[in-house]
């Protein structure tokens, strides 16, 4: 059983939204075609006819992290089959009941966008297995292969132009060099059609309260923030305060740490731990719950952007946001990937059950 | 030149930060670990052979873990052909 290729992911979405699933699964067409002219799709799964808290599951942002679309499509297919047949789910040593499955589809709205960077993924499949970025054409006069593309997970509007915000000595994992092979931030925030699609889905569906971006690798579940270490005592010390420009991103200093409310941090960690424990229940694999910032800060990432929206615009709802780094390599042999798919699916199902009882 | 996943060890925060600041290495940022309290750090990164030599000359310990070009090419053979969903 091989990895799903780019066309297969899109076909799978068409199948998932057709009969016999169409009563509770709708196909969403994303408005921005990619640089190579591909149109992307997502799914909404719910039986609810009035708004419910939404969970947004994103995959395929980084091209070489092949298994994320496979995970999300398996998750969809498993939920759909279990719901239609009023049966439970068995994933390794882990089980979920039919009532649990029904409660997810009755009580939540699931938005699944499995393949947000099909151009990059296709390039990784067919040319360079280590390709990470999208396929934005290189600037005129820049001919090296690495001058193509933008790191989509550095292109979101969260301190996007990092030199304006961070300490010059911060070892930030971002770059303004358009020929940087891995982490070029792009010529502007949300410059890329792929990131505009991700944000469009958020903007179009205000009930979304939870966001998970699937990546590899590391066996980690990461919660906000990624730009600096969390702190819960100084609300004015935050990413919007220009007094701290030039001070962010140095580990273990006293000049700056990123504010997060105590209750938000506790909720974020609690939900992550539910996922962690559910993943372990499948075949014993240990994932670590940790803050996204370790030693190397980032800016412009999806999870920080998603959580920051209610802080930059109080009219927007709060979204608890995560990155899951699955597996121990970018693209494992598919036999191993099959086991990873099962355990991450269990983690996502458990997250959904936890989300049902999380105040939003 | 082949690219490897490699583990890089450095003595302290500044050594690890310099991987980005001075050597422009794109690390797998969440792989950073401290082997013991107060001990050296390690982090994984994608390096070619020239980068590995440069880092060793700069005082880091570098241990190649996997030839990513080799494994990536092998893995490309595990990508589906055609469209299994259109056959349904």
XYZ file of C-alpha atoms in Angstrom:
448
model
C 0.000 0.000 0.000
C 1.863 3.103 -1.179
C 1.612 6.783 -0.277
C -1.321 8.630 -1.848
C -0.107 10.708 -4.774
C -1.352 14.237 -5.400
C -4.200 13.214 -7.710
C -5.309 10.452 -5.365
C -5.733 12.852 -2.469
C -8.054 15.019 -4.542
C -9.986 11.992 -5.788
C -10.290 10.705 -2.241
C -11.886 13.982 -1.216
C -14.411 13.701 -4.042
C -15.261 10.147 -2.977
C -15.496 11.124 0.694
C -18.048 13.828 -0.050
C -20.218 11.707 -2.355
C -22.929 9.196 -1.443
C -23.240 7.483 0.997
C -21.432 10.174 3.027
C -22.946 13.271 1.460
C -25.534 13.776 4.193
C -22.783 14.712 6.640
C -19.754 15.487 4.450
C -19.437 18.501 2.165
C -16.664 19.285 -0.298
C -15.147 22.755 -0.031
C -13.270 24.278 -2.971
C -10.446 26.583 -1.938
C -10.420 29.817 -3.962
C -6.721 30.251 -4.755
C -5.092 28.085 -7.407
C -1.496 27.129 -6.738
C 1.451 28.429 -8.760
C 1.210 25.341 -10.971
C -2.514 25.792 -11.440
C -3.882 23.172 -9.045
C -7.168 23.656 -7.226
C -7.316 22.373 -3.668
C -10.232 20.997 -1.716
C -11.205 20.403 1.880
C -14.064 18.694 3.680
C -16.580 19.689 6.325
C -17.938 16.796 8.355
C -20.881 17.273 10.704
C -24.485 16.256 11.166
C -25.270 19.557 12.861
C -27.548 22.046 11.152
C -26.595 24.901 13.476
C -23.071 26.000 14.360
C -20.959 23.760 16.537
C -17.358 24.219 17.739
C -15.083 23.487 14.815
C -11.819 21.592 14.584
C -9.570 22.469 11.628
C -7.123 19.746 10.590
C -4.464 20.838 8.114
C -1.956 18.676 6.267
C 0.547 18.706 3.455
C 1.974 22.197 4.028
C 5.564 20.961 3.871
C 6.127 18.995 0.699
C 8.472 16.291 1.998
C 6.245 15.375 4.927
C 4.320 12.944 2.817
C 2.171 11.124 5.317
C 0.021 13.979 6.601
C -2.603 13.760 3.824
C -2.675 9.988 4.244
C -3.323 10.412 7.980
C -6.136 12.890 7.462
C -7.875 10.894 4.755
C -7.684 7.740 6.855
C -9.130 9.690 9.794
C -12.021 10.851 7.596
C -12.689 7.442 6.119
C -12.602 5.711 9.489
C -15.014 8.198 11.059
C -17.364 8.070 8.082
C -17.536 4.278 8.010
C -17.932 3.975 11.768
C -20.677 6.601 11.780
C -22.632 5.159 8.856
C -22.505 1.622 10.228
C -23.069 2.672 13.860
C -19.906 0.813 14.793
C -16.913 1.824 16.834
C -13.303 2.308 15.836
C -10.425 -0.007 16.648
C -6.931 1.358 16.133
C -4.327 -1.069 17.369
C -4.975 -1.607 21.057
C -7.216 1.471 21.215
C -10.976 1.499 20.753
C -13.646 4.161 20.458
C -17.336 3.319 20.752
C -20.070 3.981 18.234
C -21.552 6.552 20.614
C -18.243 8.361 20.809
C -18.021 8.530 17.035
C -21.596 9.780 16.810
C -20.967 12.401 19.455
C -18.087 13.814 17.397
C -20.135 14.217 14.247
C -23.201 15.470 16.084
C -21.385 17.849 18.412
C -18.581 19.311 16.290
C -17.774 20.554 12.820
C -14.639 18.962 11.412
C -12.775 20.861 8.685
C -10.152 18.694 7.004
C -7.731 20.259 4.490
C -5.324 17.412 3.848
C -3.092 18.621 0.999
C -2.457 22.350 1.114
C 0.755 22.314 -0.977
C 0.155 19.896 -3.855
C 2.783 21.483 -6.107
C 5.509 20.977 -3.545
C 4.351 17.492 -2.677
C 4.396 16.494 -6.331
C 7.930 17.870 -6.697
C 9.032 15.923 -3.633
C 7.481 12.742 -5.049
C 8.979 13.089 -8.517
C 12.199 15.108 -8.280
C 13.658 16.100 -4.912
C 12.473 13.973 -1.993
C 13.691 16.609 0.469
C 11.759 19.524 -1.040
C 9.877 21.482 1.646
C 8.529 24.694 0.133
C 5.855 25.495 -2.430
C 6.792 26.120 -6.068
C 6.626 29.912 -6.361
C 8.803 30.797 -9.368
C 12.222 32.173 -8.590
C 12.838 35.894 -8.844
C 14.390 37.086 -12.088
C 18.110 36.467 -12.115
C 17.966 33.814 -9.399
C 18.618 30.548 -11.190
C 19.607 28.071 -8.473
C 16.979 25.390 -7.761
C 16.782 26.519 -4.140
C 15.581 29.951 -5.263
C 12.199 28.489 -6.111
C 9.520 28.438 -3.470
C 8.446 29.827 -0.109
C 8.249 28.068 3.248
C 4.512 28.220 3.709
C 4.814 27.735 7.463
C 6.720 31.013 7.738
C 4.310 33.000 5.551
C 1.442 33.660 7.978
C 0.800 37.130 9.473
C 2.350 36.575 12.898
C 5.417 38.805 13.191
C 5.995 37.780 9.588
C 8.863 40.185 8.873
C 10.840 38.855 11.788
C 13.813 41.290 11.666
C 11.407 43.992 12.843
C 10.454 42.047 15.954
C 13.291 39.773 17.101
C 16.619 40.270 18.769
C 19.255 40.274 16.005
C 21.067 37.572 17.983
C 18.023 35.273 18.091
C 18.704 31.985 16.248
C 15.410 32.174 14.422
C 14.533 29.394 11.984
C 13.325 31.825 9.306
C 15.091 33.557 6.406
C 14.572 36.606 4.179
C 16.881 35.088 1.527
C 14.735 34.078 -1.472
C 17.264 31.361 -2.292
C 17.160 29.794 1.173
C 16.383 26.155 0.514
C 14.131 25.575 3.527
C 12.743 28.575 5.479
C 12.351 31.567 3.118
C 9.439 33.608 4.445
C 8.236 34.937 1.088
C 8.042 38.449 -0.395
C 5.076 39.403 1.774
C 2.849 38.007 4.472
C 0.240 35.700 2.971
C 1.977 36.186 -0.394
C 1.302 32.555 -1.282
C -1.960 31.149 -2.627
C -1.565 28.111 -0.396
C -1.430 30.111 2.839
C -4.254 32.337 1.649
C -6.310 29.171 1.216
C -5.546 28.072 4.776
C -6.607 31.443 6.152
C -9.673 31.621 3.896
C -10.981 28.419 5.465
C -10.520 29.945 8.929
C -12.226 33.186 7.912
C -15.156 31.443 6.234
C -15.943 29.236 9.233
C -16.135 31.280 12.428
C -17.143 28.286 14.589
C -13.583 26.951 14.355
C -12.135 26.816 17.872
C -9.308 24.302 17.442
C -6.551 24.017 14.837
C -4.032 21.227 14.281
C -1.325 21.391 11.608
C 0.240 18.001 10.821
C 3.954 17.835 10.063
C 6.883 15.441 10.420
C 9.038 14.548 12.174
C 9.810 14.362 15.876
C 7.016 12.589 17.795
C 6.028 15.875 19.401
C 2.759 17.685 20.083
C 3.550 21.409 20.108
C 1.426 24.168 21.629
C 1.808 27.940 21.411
C 3.978 29.962 21.425
C 6.867 29.411 18.988
C 8.503 32.832 19.112
C 9.731 32.798 22.697
C 9.237 31.033 26.006
C 5.779 31.322 27.529
C 5.095 33.462 30.584
C 1.825 33.993 32.404
C 2.493 37.031 34.611
C 3.118 40.044 32.342
C 0.291 40.590 29.866
C 1.919 43.702 28.403
C 4.926 41.649 27.326
C 3.412 40.332 24.116
C 3.955 40.126 20.373
C 1.867 43.235 19.696
C 3.848 45.546 21.957
C 6.467 47.464 19.943
C 8.403 48.263 23.124
C 9.775 44.727 22.887
C 10.858 44.882 19.259
C 14.440 43.780 19.009
C 14.217 41.748 22.193
C 12.392 38.554 21.232
C 13.642 35.046 20.663
C 16.534 34.543 23.121
C 16.107 31.492 25.334
C 16.254 31.826 29.103
C 16.687 35.589 29.142
C 14.689 38.119 31.147
C 14.229 40.684 28.376
C 11.231 39.020 26.786
C 8.900 36.073 27.082
C 5.584 35.671 25.308
C 2.466 36.150 27.388
C -0.193 33.472 27.508
C -3.046 33.394 29.988
C -2.645 30.728 32.641
C -6.002 29.178 31.823
C -5.230 29.057 28.098
C -1.926 27.358 28.703
C -3.525 24.828 31.008
C -6.233 24.068 28.454
C -3.712 23.794 25.636
C -1.514 21.402 27.582
C -4.465 19.351 28.757
C -5.764 18.807 25.255
C -2.301 17.943 24.002
C -1.883 15.400 26.774
C -5.155 13.729 25.777
C -3.754 13.313 22.259
C -0.430 12.094 23.591
C -2.060 9.428 25.733
C -4.351 8.270 22.929
C -1.402 7.930 20.547
C 0.445 5.814 23.107
C -2.565 3.578 23.627
C -2.428 2.304 20.035
C 0.992 0.590 20.104
C 2.965 2.262 22.870
C 4.594 5.087 20.910
C 5.596 7.970 23.156
C 4.970 11.493 21.946
C 6.039 14.529 23.957
C 3.803 17.491 24.752
C 5.948 20.610 24.594
C 5.843 24.272 23.815
C 6.714 25.032 20.188
C 9.609 27.274 21.258
C 12.594 25.278 22.374
C 15.906 26.947 21.544
C 15.154 28.101 17.990
C 12.281 30.573 17.649
C 9.996 30.947 14.675
C 7.694 33.573 13.246
C 4.917 33.353 10.699
C 3.809 29.843 11.611
C 0.261 28.561 11.255
C -0.309 27.632 14.885
C 0.904 30.918 16.334
C -1.123 32.800 13.722
C -4.286 30.826 14.452
C -4.055 31.394 18.216
C -3.054 35.055 17.797
C -6.153 35.994 15.786
C -8.368 36.663 18.826
C -5.644 38.843 20.332
C -5.149 41.015 17.251
C -8.893 41.174 16.607
C -11.103 40.670 19.680
C -14.070 40.099 17.390
C -12.497 36.800 16.332
C -12.884 33.681 18.472
C -10.076 32.060 20.391
C -8.543 29.068 18.610
C -6.385 26.576 20.497
C -3.675 25.691 17.988
C -1.163 22.896 17.679
C 1.457 21.367 15.483
C 1.847 17.598 15.539
C 5.242 16.365 14.365
C 4.568 12.695 13.644
C 7.104 9.936 13.119
C 10.866 9.722 13.250
C 11.668 10.661 9.667
C 10.100 12.762 6.920
C 8.712 9.852 4.927
C 9.098 6.432 6.522
C 8.612 3.139 4.703
C 4.889 2.788 4.144
C 4.623 -0.211 6.449
C 5.769 2.030 9.305
C 3.626 4.894 7.990
C 0.567 2.661 8.293
C 1.199 2.311 12.018
C 1.776 6.056 12.368
C -1.493 6.721 10.544
C -3.356 4.563 13.069
C -1.841 6.172 16.125
C -2.242 9.775 14.945
C -5.830 8.994 13.954
C -6.434 7.816 17.504
C -4.890 11.035 18.768
C -7.176 13.124 16.576
C -10.285 11.180 17.590
C -9.406 11.624 21.259
C -8.762 15.331 20.644
C -12.230 15.628 19.162
C -13.769 13.952 22.202
C -11.838 16.316 24.470
C -12.888 19.308 22.379
C -16.547 18.392 22.946
C -16.149 19.148 26.649
C -13.747 22.091 26.395
C -15.374 25.488 27.002
C -14.981 27.741 23.988
C 26.629 15.995 -2.952
C 24.611 13.657 -0.769
C 22.524 15.088 2.026
C 22.388 13.449 5.427
C 20.284 13.698 8.504
C 22.940 14.351 11.104
C 23.081 14.911 14.842
C 25.112 17.960 15.824
C 26.432 18.368 19.352
C 27.524 21.654 20.823
C 28.656 22.682 24.248
C 26.218 25.428 25.118
C 23.404 27.730 24.024
C 25.654 30.011 22.014
C 27.184 27.098 20.123
C 23.740 25.830 19.204
C 22.449 29.295 18.360
C 25.485 29.840 16.133
C 24.338 26.936 13.960
C 21.697 29.399 12.721
C 23.451 32.733 13.320
C 26.867 31.961 11.853
C 26.650 28.703 9.937
C 23.149 29.153 8.458
C 22.200 25.573 9.230
C 18.476 24.883 9.136
C 17.979 22.671 12.138
C 15.081 20.360 12.915
C 14.271 22.834 15.643
C 12.186 20.615 17.891
C 14.836 17.910 17.946
C 17.072 19.986 20.212
C 17.880 18.103 23.404
C 20.228 18.442 26.305
C 21.855 15.090 26.937
C 21.973 15.748 30.688
C 21.445 18.717 32.975
C 24.260 21.146 32.290
C 25.600 18.912 29.559
C 26.012 19.417 25.811
C 23.113 19.992 23.445
C 22.274 18.007 20.352
C 20.050 18.882 17.427
C 19.334 17.200 14.121
C 19.757 18.908 10.768
C 20.081 18.153 7.078
C 23.711 18.561 6.038
C 25.833 17.787 3.053
C 29.349 16.457 3.440
C 30.941 19.882 3.088
C 28.739 21.302 5.824
C 29.603 18.402 8.103
C 33.331 19.037 7.601
C 32.922 22.773 8.211
C 31.030 22.195 11.449
C 33.577 19.690 12.719
C 36.348 22.177 11.994
C 34.366 24.764 13.949
C 34.369 22.465 16.971
C 31.035 20.677 16.765
C 30.577 16.918 16.927
C 28.667 15.705 13.900
C 27.250 12.211 13.540
C 25.570 11.244 10.271
C 22.373 9.303 10.881
C 20.823 8.666 7.468
C 21.628 9.354 3.818
C 18.410 11.193 3.034
C 18.914 11.254 -0.722
C 19.289 7.463 -0.790
C 16.345 6.813 1.477
C 14.268 9.457 -0.276
C 14.836 7.877 -3.669
C 13.913 4.481 -2.245
C 10.781 5.981 -0.736
C 9.745 7.556 -4.045
C 9.156 3.999 -5.225
C 6.449 3.787 -2.540
C 4.340 6.574 -4.022
C 1.145 5.475 -5.707
C 0.864 5.406 -9.478
C -2.412 6.175 -11.200
C -5.460 6.909 -9.088
C -6.806 4.156 -6.879
C -9.878 6.240 -6.014
C -10.929 6.613 -9.637
C -10.938 2.857 -9.944
C -13.741 2.618 -7.391
